[in-house]
């Protein structure tokens, strides 16, 4: 048994702490999803164990994809990024027109023959971040050239932003923020970044006040800014999320003892952090925050040690995307932001979103592996000389 475990460990490369974080978040996810899907199981007429097994299958599939992604040299993702960007734009357009409508939003498209569906915004995040990392690293010599560098970069950011924002504003805003961070790291001039931000602000205003979901967006902002002036129906989700956190106390009610899971509409997804705090208390809530902060710390170490600009930008973009999404989800749960449809990475029950998140972790580990392997070669050479 020990030899099998050591065999598996020897086959995995990259930052061991990130592997540990992924396993830890997966275990937390299994406990939280099993506890929060009782009502969902009742509505579907199945046992909670059935939903848990499907979720477990997704986690196992995600870890398998992460393993495959981390074994592939990260430099190959530069070429893959072009293909992803070419596929992403028509897929986002197709989703807006023909995608499945849930809560007045068209975000999902079905995968033929599988019975599964996925959010094209998950693919768009990977595509845009890898494409920006590739473009910024290859255009460093003429990074301030408007035609060769700035227009392609600005165009890709703004097009992806508007296509996602029409159906999923929160994800679009987070991706736009990550893109700006990458532009700063990639030495784009302040004036050009200001132009991108101005263009983003204009597009944002158009989506909020003229887009197909303008009523929903304005209502959510108004509910967040003036909760005392809206009906209890509109603030139902945020109110019960706060009740879950408030009644959790310091130590929580214990695993499986949540009561708010029966009231929160997305207790297994968007509001899973509130259920975790209710059952495991402030200690559990702060522990989860600490895990994501430690993840960011390990990723920043990878970024600073990466020998190539593409690897550094790639790891930075993906790690910022994952941690910003995590803290956005937790901020909404504790009432620091308006209600959004953002899941907690690797914790929420999210189907194919877990797979895309796992691929992102795999790419980060691939960059980390490239940092470690040269060290092993040098150590080997020194040993042979001795």
CSV table of C-alpha atoms in Angstrom, one decimal, residues 6-382:
chain,number,residue,atom,x,y,z
A,6,UNK,CA,4.8,6.6,-3.1
A,7,UNK,CA,4.4,5.6,-6.8
A,8,UNK,CA,1.6,8.0,-7.2
A,9,UNK,CA,3.5,10.8,-5.4
A,10,UNK,CA,6.5,10.2,-7.6
A,11,UNK,CA,4.4,10.6,-10.7
A,12,UNK,CA,2.9,13.9,-9.6
A,13,UNK,CA,5.1,16.9,-10.2
A,14,UNK,CA,4.8,20.6,-9.3
A,15,UNK,CA,4.1,22.3,-6.0
A,16,UNK,CA,3.1,19.7,-3.4
A,17,UNK,CA,1.3,22.3,-1.3
A,18,UNK,CA,-1.1,23.0,-4.2
A,19,UNK,CA,-1.8,19.3,-4.6
A,20,UNK,CA,-2.6,19.2,-0.9
A,21,UNK,CA,-4.9,22.2,-1.2
A,22,UNK,CA,-6.8,20.6,-4.0
A,23,UNK,CA,-7.3,17.4,-2.0
A,24,UNK,CA,-8.3,19.4,1.1
A,25,UNK,CA,-10.8,21.5,-0.9
A,26,UNK,CA,-12.2,18.4,-2.5
A,27,UNK,CA,-12.8,16.7,0.9
A,28,UNK,CA,-14.5,19.9,2.2
A,29,UNK,CA,-16.6,19.9,-0.9
A,30,UNK,CA,-17.8,16.4,-0.4
A,31,UNK,CA,-18.9,17.1,3.2
A,32,UNK,CA,-20.6,20.4,2.4
A,33,UNK,CA,-22.4,19.2,-0.8
A,34,UNK,CA,-23.7,16.0,1.0
A,35,UNK,CA,-25.0,18.1,3.8
A,36,UNK,CA,-26.6,20.8,1.7
A,37,UNK,CA,-28.3,18.7,-1.0
A,38,UNK,CA,-31.1,17.1,1.0
A,39,UNK,CA,-33.8,19.4,-0.3
A,40,UNK,CA,-32.5,19.1,-3.9
A,41,UNK,CA,-32.6,15.3,-3.5
A,42,UNK,CA,-36.2,15.4,-2.3
A,43,UNK,CA,-37.3,17.6,-5.2
A,44,UNK,CA,-35.6,15.2,-7.7
A,45,UNK,CA,-37.0,12.1,-5.9
A,46,UNK,CA,-33.6,10.6,-5.3
A,47,UNK,CA,-31.3,10.0,-2.4
A,48,UNK,CA,-28.7,12.5,-1.3
A,49,UNK,CA,-26.2,9.7,-1.7
A,50,UNK,CA,-27.0,9.6,-5.5
A,51,UNK,CA,-26.2,13.3,-5.9
A,52,UNK,CA,-23.0,12.8,-3.8
A,53,UNK,CA,-21.7,10.0,-6.0
A,54,UNK,CA,-22.2,12.2,-9.1
A,55,UNK,CA,-20.4,15.0,-7.4
A,56,UNK,CA,-17.6,12.6,-6.4
A,57,UNK,CA,-17.3,11.4,-10.0
A,58,UNK,CA,-16.9,15.0,-11.1
A,59,UNK,CA,-14.1,15.6,-8.5
A,60,UNK,CA,-12.3,12.4,-9.6
A,61,UNK,CA,-12.6,13.5,-13.2
A,62,UNK,CA,-11.3,16.9,-12.3
A,63,UNK,CA,-8.3,15.5,-10.5
A,64,UNK,CA,-7.6,13.3,-13.6
A,65,UNK,CA,-7.8,16.3,-15.9
A,66,UNK,CA,-5.5,18.2,-13.5
A,67,UNK,CA,-3.0,15.4,-13.6
A,68,UNK,CA,-3.1,15.3,-17.4
A,69,UNK,CA,-2.8,19.1,-17.6
A,70,UNK,CA,0.1,19.3,-15.3
A,71,UNK,CA,2.0,16.6,-17.2
A,72,UNK,CA,1.8,18.7,-20.4
A,73,UNK,CA,4.6,21.3,-20.8
A,74,UNK,CA,3.0,24.7,-20.1
A,75,UNK,CA,4.6,26.1,-23.3
A,76,UNK,CA,2.1,24.1,-25.4
A,77,UNK,CA,-0.7,26.2,-23.9
A,78,UNK,CA,0.6,29.2,-25.9
A,79,UNK,CA,-0.5,27.4,-29.1
A,80,UNK,CA,-3.6,26.0,-27.6
A,81,UNK,CA,-4.7,29.5,-26.5
A,82,UNK,CA,-5.2,30.5,-30.2
A,83,UNK,CA,-7.5,27.6,-30.8
A,84,UNK,CA,-9.4,28.3,-27.6
A,85,UNK,CA,-9.9,31.9,-28.5
A,86,UNK,CA,-11.1,31.0,-32.0
A,87,UNK,CA,-13.6,28.5,-30.5
A,88,UNK,CA,-14.7,30.7,-27.6
A,89,UNK,CA,-16.2,33.7,-29.5
A,90,UNK,CA,-18.7,31.7,-31.6
A,91,UNK,CA,-19.5,29.5,-28.6
A,92,UNK,CA,-20.3,32.6,-26.5
A,93,UNK,CA,-22.5,33.9,-29.3
A,94,UNK,CA,-24.2,30.6,-29.7
A,95,UNK,CA,-24.9,30.5,-25.9
A,96,UNK,CA,-26.5,33.9,-26.0
A,97,UNK,CA,-28.9,32.9,-28.8
A,98,UNK,CA,-29.5,29.2,-28.4
A,99,UNK,CA,-28.2,28.4,-24.8
A,100,UNK,CA,-30.3,27.0,-22.0
A,101,UNK,CA,-32.2,29.7,-20.1
A,102,UNK,CA,-32.0,29.5,-16.3
A,103,UNK,CA,-33.1,32.5,-14.1
A,104,UNK,CA,-33.6,34.6,-17.2
A,105,UNK,CA,-29.9,34.0,-18.2
A,106,UNK,CA,-28.5,32.1,-21.1
A,107,UNK,CA,-25.2,30.7,-19.8
A,108,UNK,CA,-25.2,27.0,-20.6
A,109,UNK,CA,-25.0,24.8,-23.7
A,110,UNK,CA,-25.6,21.1,-23.8
A,111,UNK,CA,-22.8,18.6,-24.6
A,112,UNK,CA,-24.4,16.3,-27.2
A,113,UNK,CA,-24.8,12.6,-26.1
A,114,UNK,CA,-23.7,13.2,-22.4
A,115,UNK,CA,-26.7,14.8,-20.7
A,116,UNK,CA,-24.3,17.4,-19.4
A,117,UNK,CA,-24.1,21.1,-20.0
A,118,UNK,CA,-21.4,23.7,-19.3
A,119,UNK,CA,-21.0,27.4,-19.0
A,120,UNK,CA,-19.1,28.8,-21.9
A,121,UNK,CA,-17.8,31.5,-19.6
A,122,UNK,CA,-15.7,28.8,-17.9
A,123,UNK,CA,-14.0,28.0,-21.2
A,124,UNK,CA,-13.7,31.8,-22.0
A,125,UNK,CA,-11.8,32.4,-18.8
A,126,UNK,CA,-9.2,29.8,-19.7
A,127,UNK,CA,-9.0,31.0,-23.3
A,128,UNK,CA,-8.6,34.7,-22.5
A,129,UNK,CA,-6.1,34.3,-19.7
A,130,UNK,CA,-3.9,31.9,-21.8
A,131,UNK,CA,-4.2,34.2,-24.9
A,132,UNK,CA,-3.3,37.3,-22.9
A,133,UNK,CA,-0.3,35.6,-21.3
A,134,UNK,CA,0.9,34.5,-24.8
A,135,UNK,CA,0.3,37.8,-26.4
A,136,UNK,CA,1.9,39.9,-23.6
A,137,UNK,CA,5.0,37.6,-23.4
A,138,UNK,CA,5.5,37.6,-27.2
A,139,UNK,CA,5.0,41.3,-27.7
A,140,UNK,CA,7.4,42.6,-25.0
A,141,UNK,CA,9.7,44.2,-27.5
A,142,UNK,CA,7.0,46.3,-29.0
A,143,UNK,CA,4.5,46.2,-26.1
A,144,UNK,CA,3.6,49.9,-26.5
A,145,UNK,CA,2.9,49.6,-30.2
A,146,UNK,CA,-0.8,50.5,-30.7
A,147,UNK,CA,-1.4,48.4,-33.9
A,148,UNK,CA,0.7,45.3,-33.2
A,149,UNK,CA,0.1,44.9,-29.5
A,150,UNK,CA,-2.5,47.2,-27.9
A,151,UNK,CA,-5.4,46.8,-30.4
A,152,UNK,CA,-5.4,42.9,-30.4
A,153,UNK,CA,-5.2,42.9,-26.6
A,154,UNK,CA,-7.9,45.5,-26.0
A,155,UNK,CA,-10.1,43.9,-28.7
A,156,UNK,CA,-9.9,40.4,-27.2
A,157,UNK,CA,-10.6,41.7,-23.6
A,158,UNK,CA,-13.6,43.9,-24.6
A,159,UNK,CA,-15.2,41.3,-26.9
A,160,UNK,CA,-15.0,38.5,-24.4
A,161,UNK,CA,-16.2,40.9,-21.6
A,162,UNK,CA,-19.3,42.0,-23.5
A,163,UNK,CA,-20.3,38.5,-24.6
A,164,UNK,CA,-20.1,37.2,-21.1
A,165,UNK,CA,-21.6,40.2,-19.4
A,166,UNK,CA,-24.8,40.1,-21.3
A,167,UNK,CA,-25.7,36.9,-19.4
A,168,UNK,CA,-23.3,36.7,-16.5
A,169,UNK,CA,-22.1,40.2,-15.3
A,170,UNK,CA,-20.3,39.0,-12.2
A,171,UNK,CA,-18.1,36.6,-14.0
A,172,UNK,CA,-17.4,39.2,-16.7
A,173,UNK,CA,-16.3,41.8,-14.2
A,174,UNK,CA,-14.0,39.4,-12.4
A,175,UNK,CA,-12.4,38.3,-15.7
A,176,UNK,CA,-12.0,41.9,-16.7
A,177,UNK,CA,-10.3,42.7,-13.4
A,178,UNK,CA,-7.9,39.7,-13.9
A,179,UNK,CA,-7.2,41.0,-17.5
A,180,UNK,CA,-6.2,44.4,-16.1
A,181,UNK,CA,-3.9,42.9,-13.6
A,182,UNK,CA,-2.2,40.9,-16.4
A,183,UNK,CA,-1.8,44.1,-18.4
A,184,UNK,CA,-0.2,45.8,-15.5
A,185,UNK,CA,2.2,42.8,-15.0
A,186,UNK,CA,2.8,42.7,-18.7
A,187,UNK,CA,4.1,46.3,-18.7
A,188,UNK,CA,1.3,47.9,-20.8
A,189,UNK,CA,1.5,51.6,-20.3
A,190,UNK,CA,-0.8,53.4,-17.8
A,191,UNK,CA,-2.4,55.4,-20.6
A,192,UNK,CA,-3.3,52.3,-22.6
A,193,UNK,CA,-4.7,50.5,-19.4
A,194,UNK,CA,-6.8,53.6,-18.8
A,195,UNK,CA,-8.2,53.4,-22.3
A,196,UNK,CA,-9.1,49.7,-21.7
A,197,UNK,CA,-10.7,50.6,-18.3
A,198,UNK,CA,-12.7,53.4,-20.0
A,199,UNK,CA,-13.9,51.1,-22.7
A,200,UNK,CA,-14.9,48.5,-20.1
A,201,UNK,CA,-16.8,51.2,-18.1
A,202,UNK,CA,-18.8,52.2,-21.2
A,203,UNK,CA,-19.6,48.5,-22.0
A,204,UNK,CA,-20.6,47.9,-18.4
A,205,UNK,CA,-22.9,50.9,-18.4
A,206,UNK,CA,-24.5,49.6,-21.6
A,207,UNK,CA,-25.0,46.1,-20.2
A,208,UNK,CA,-26.5,47.4,-16.9
A,209,UNK,CA,-28.8,50.0,-18.4
A,210,UNK,CA,-29.6,48.6,-21.9
A,211,UNK,CA,-28.8,44.9,-21.8
A,212,UNK,CA,-31.4,42.1,-21.8
A,213,UNK,CA,-30.9,41.5,-18.0
A,214,UNK,CA,-30.9,45.2,-17.0
A,215,UNK,CA,-33.9,44.7,-14.7
A,216,UNK,CA,-32.1,41.9,-12.8
A,217,UNK,CA,-28.8,43.8,-12.5
A,218,UNK,CA,-30.4,47.0,-11.3
A,219,UNK,CA,-32.7,45.2,-8.9
A,220,UNK,CA,-29.7,43.3,-7.3
A,221,UNK,CA,-27.7,46.5,-6.9
A,222,UNK,CA,-30.7,48.3,-5.4
A,223,UNK,CA,-31.3,45.4,-3.0
A,224,UNK,CA,-27.7,45.4,-1.9
A,225,UNK,CA,-27.5,49.2,-1.4
A,226,UNK,CA,-31.0,49.6,0.2
A,227,UNK,CA,-32.1,46.3,1.7
A,228,UNK,CA,-34.5,48.1,4.0
A,229,UNK,CA,-36.5,49.5,1.0
A,230,UNK,CA,-37.1,46.2,-0.8
A,231,UNK,CA,-39.6,43.4,-0.1
A,232,UNK,CA,-38.5,40.3,1.7
A,233,UNK,CA,-38.8,38.2,-1.5
A,234,UNK,CA,-36.0,40.1,-3.2
A,235,UNK,CA,-33.7,39.9,-0.2
A,236,UNK,CA,-34.7,36.3,0.7
A,237,UNK,CA,-31.4,34.7,-0.4
A,238,UNK,CA,-29.1,37.3,1.3
A,239,UNK,CA,-31.2,37.3,4.5
A,240,UNK,CA,-31.1,33.6,4.9
A,241,UNK,CA,-27.3,33.5,4.1
A,242,UNK,CA,-26.8,36.0,6.9
A,243,UNK,CA,-29.0,34.0,9.3
A,244,UNK,CA,-26.9,30.8,8.5
A,245,UNK,CA,-23.7,32.7,9.3
A,246,UNK,CA,-25.1,34.4,12.4
A,247,UNK,CA,-26.4,31.2,14.0
A,248,UNK,CA,-23.2,29.3,13.3
A,249,UNK,CA,-21.4,31.0,16.1
A,250,UNK,CA,-17.7,30.2,16.8
A,251,UNK,CA,-17.8,26.4,16.6
A,252,UNK,CA,-20.9,25.9,14.4
A,253,UNK,CA,-23.8,23.5,14.7
A,254,UNK,CA,-21.9,20.5,13.6
A,255,UNK,CA,-21.7,18.6,10.3
A,256,UNK,CA,-25.1,17.9,8.8
A,257,UNK,CA,-26.9,20.1,11.3
A,258,UNK,CA,-27.6,23.1,9.1
A,259,UNK,CA,-31.2,24.4,9.1
A,260,UNK,CA,-30.8,27.2,6.5
A,261,UNK,CA,-29.9,24.6,3.8
A,262,UNK,CA,-33.7,24.0,3.7
A,263,UNK,CA,-34.4,27.7,2.8
A,264,UNK,CA,-31.4,28.8,0.7
A,265,UNK,CA,-32.2,28.2,-3.0
A,266,UNK,CA,-28.5,27.5,-3.9
A,267,UNK,CA,-27.2,26.1,-0.7
A,268,UNK,CA,-25.0,23.6,-2.5
A,269,UNK,CA,-23.6,26.1,-5.0
A,270,UNK,CA,-23.6,29.9,-4.7
A,271,UNK,CA,-24.3,29.9,-1.0
A,272,UNK,CA,-22.3,26.9,0.1
A,273,UNK,CA,-19.9,29.1,2.2
A,274,UNK,CA,-22.9,30.2,4.4
A,275,UNK,CA,-23.7,26.5,5.1
A,276,UNK,CA,-20.1,25.8,5.9
A,277,UNK,CA,-20.0,28.6,8.4
A,278,UNK,CA,-23.3,27.5,9.9
A,279,UNK,CA,-22.1,24.0,10.4
A,280,UNK,CA,-18.4,24.6,11.3
A,281,UNK,CA,-18.6,28.1,12.7
A,282,UNK,CA,-16.3,31.0,12.4
A,283,UNK,CA,-13.4,28.7,12.8
A,284,UNK,CA,-14.4,26.7,9.7
A,285,UNK,CA,-15.1,29.9,7.8
A,286,UNK,CA,-11.7,31.4,8.6
A,287,UNK,CA,-10.0,28.1,7.9
A,288,UNK,CA,-11.4,28.1,4.4
A,289,UNK,CA,-10.3,31.8,3.9
A,290,UNK,CA,-6.9,30.7,5.1
A,291,UNK,CA,-6.7,27.9,2.5
A,292,UNK,CA,-7.4,30.2,-0.4
A,293,UNK,CA,-4.9,32.8,0.9
A,294,UNK,CA,-2.3,30.1,1.2
A,295,UNK,CA,-3.1,29.0,-2.3
A,296,UNK,CA,-2.5,32.6,-3.5
A,297,UNK,CA,0.8,32.7,-1.6
A,298,UNK,CA,2.0,29.5,-3.2
A,299,UNK,CA,1.0,30.7,-6.7
A,300,UNK,CA,2.7,34.0,-6.2
A,301,UNK,CA,5.9,32.1,-5.3
A,302,UNK,CA,5.5,30.2,-8.6
A,303,UNK,CA,5.1,33.5,-10.5
A,304,UNK,CA,8.2,35.1,-9.0
A,305,UNK,CA,10.3,32.0,-9.7
A,306,UNK,CA,9.1,31.3,-13.3
A,307,UNK,CA,12.0,31.7,-15.7
A,308,UNK,CA,9.9,32.7,-18.7
A,309,UNK,CA,7.4,35.6,-19.0
A,310,UNK,CA,4.7,33.3,-20.5
A,311,UNK,CA,4.8,30.9,-17.5
A,312,UNK,CA,4.7,33.8,-15.0
A,313,UNK,CA,1.8,35.5,-16.7
A,314,UNK,CA,-0.1,32.3,-17.1
A,315,UNK,CA,0.3,31.3,-13.4
A,316,UNK,CA,-0.6,34.8,-12.3
A,317,UNK,CA,-3.7,35.1,-14.4
A,318,UNK,CA,-5.1,31.7,-13.5
A,319,UNK,CA,-4.3,32.0,-9.7
A,320,UNK,CA,-5.8,35.6,-9.6
A,321,UNK,CA,-8.9,34.3,-11.4
A,322,UNK,CA,-9.4,31.4,-8.9
A,323,UNK,CA,-8.8,33.4,-5.7
A,324,UNK,CA,-10.8,36.5,-6.8
A,325,UNK,CA,-13.7,34.1,-7.6
A,326,UNK,CA,-13.4,32.5,-4.2
A,327,UNK,CA,-13.4,35.7,-2.3
A,328,UNK,CA,-16.2,37.1,-4.4
A,329,UNK,CA,-18.4,34.1,-3.5
A,330,UNK,CA,-17.5,34.4,0.2
A,331,UNK,CA,-18.1,38.2,0.1
A,332,UNK,CA,-21.6,37.7,-1.2
A,333,UNK,CA,-22.4,35.1,1.5
A,334,UNK,CA,-21.4,37.5,4.3
A,335,UNK,CA,-23.3,40.4,2.7
A,336,UNK,CA,-20.3,42.4,1.3
A,337,UNK,CA,-21.6,42.3,-2.2
A,338,UNK,CA,-24.8,41.9,-4.3
A,339,UNK,CA,-26.1,38.4,-5.0
A,340,UNK,CA,-24.3,36.8,-7.9
A,341,UNK,CA,-24.1,33.3,-9.5
A,342,UNK,CA,-20.4,32.7,-8.8
A,343,UNK,CA,-19.5,29.3,-7.3
A,344,UNK,CA,-16.8,28.6,-4.7
A,345,UNK,CA,-13.9,27.0,-6.7
A,346,UNK,CA,-13.6,23.2,-6.1
A,347,UNK,CA,-16.1,23.4,-3.2
A,348,UNK,CA,-19.5,24.2,-4.8
A,349,UNK,CA,-21.4,21.5,-6.6
A,350,UNK,CA,-20.8,22.8,-10.1
A,351,UNK,CA,-20.6,19.9,-12.6
A,352,UNK,CA,-18.3,20.8,-15.5
A,353,UNK,CA,-17.1,24.0,-13.7
A,354,UNK,CA,-15.1,21.7,-11.5
A,355,UNK,CA,-13.4,20.2,-14.6
A,356,UNK,CA,-12.4,23.6,-15.9
A,357,UNK,CA,-11.2,24.7,-12.5
A,358,UNK,CA,-9.1,21.5,-12.3
A,359,UNK,CA,-7.5,22.2,-15.7
A,360,UNK,CA,-6.6,25.7,-14.4
A,361,UNK,CA,-4.9,24.1,-11.4
A,362,UNK,CA,-3.1,21.7,-13.7
A,363,UNK,CA,-1.7,24.5,-15.8
A,364,UNK,CA,-0.4,26.3,-12.7
A,365,UNK,CA,1.2,23.0,-11.6
A,366,UNK,CA,2.8,22.6,-15.1
A,367,UNK,CA,4.5,26.0,-14.6
A,368,UNK,CA,5.6,24.9,-11.1
A,369,UNK,CA,7.0,21.7,-12.5
A,370,UNK,CA,9.1,23.6,-15.0
A,371,UNK,CA,10.7,25.5,-12.1
A,372,UNK,CA,11.5,22.3,-10.1
A,373,UNK,CA,12.9,20.1,-12.9
A,374,UNK,CA,16.0,22.2,-13.7
A,375,UNK,CA,16.9,22.1,-10.0
A,376,UNK,CA,16.8,18.3,-10.1
A,377,UNK,CA,19.0,18.2,-13.1
A,378,UNK,CA,21.6,20.4,-11.5
A,379,UNK,CA,21.5,18.4,-8.2
A,380,UNK,CA,22.0,15.2,-10.3
A,381,UNK,CA,25.0,16.7,-12.1
A,382,UNK,CA,26.6,17.7,-8.9
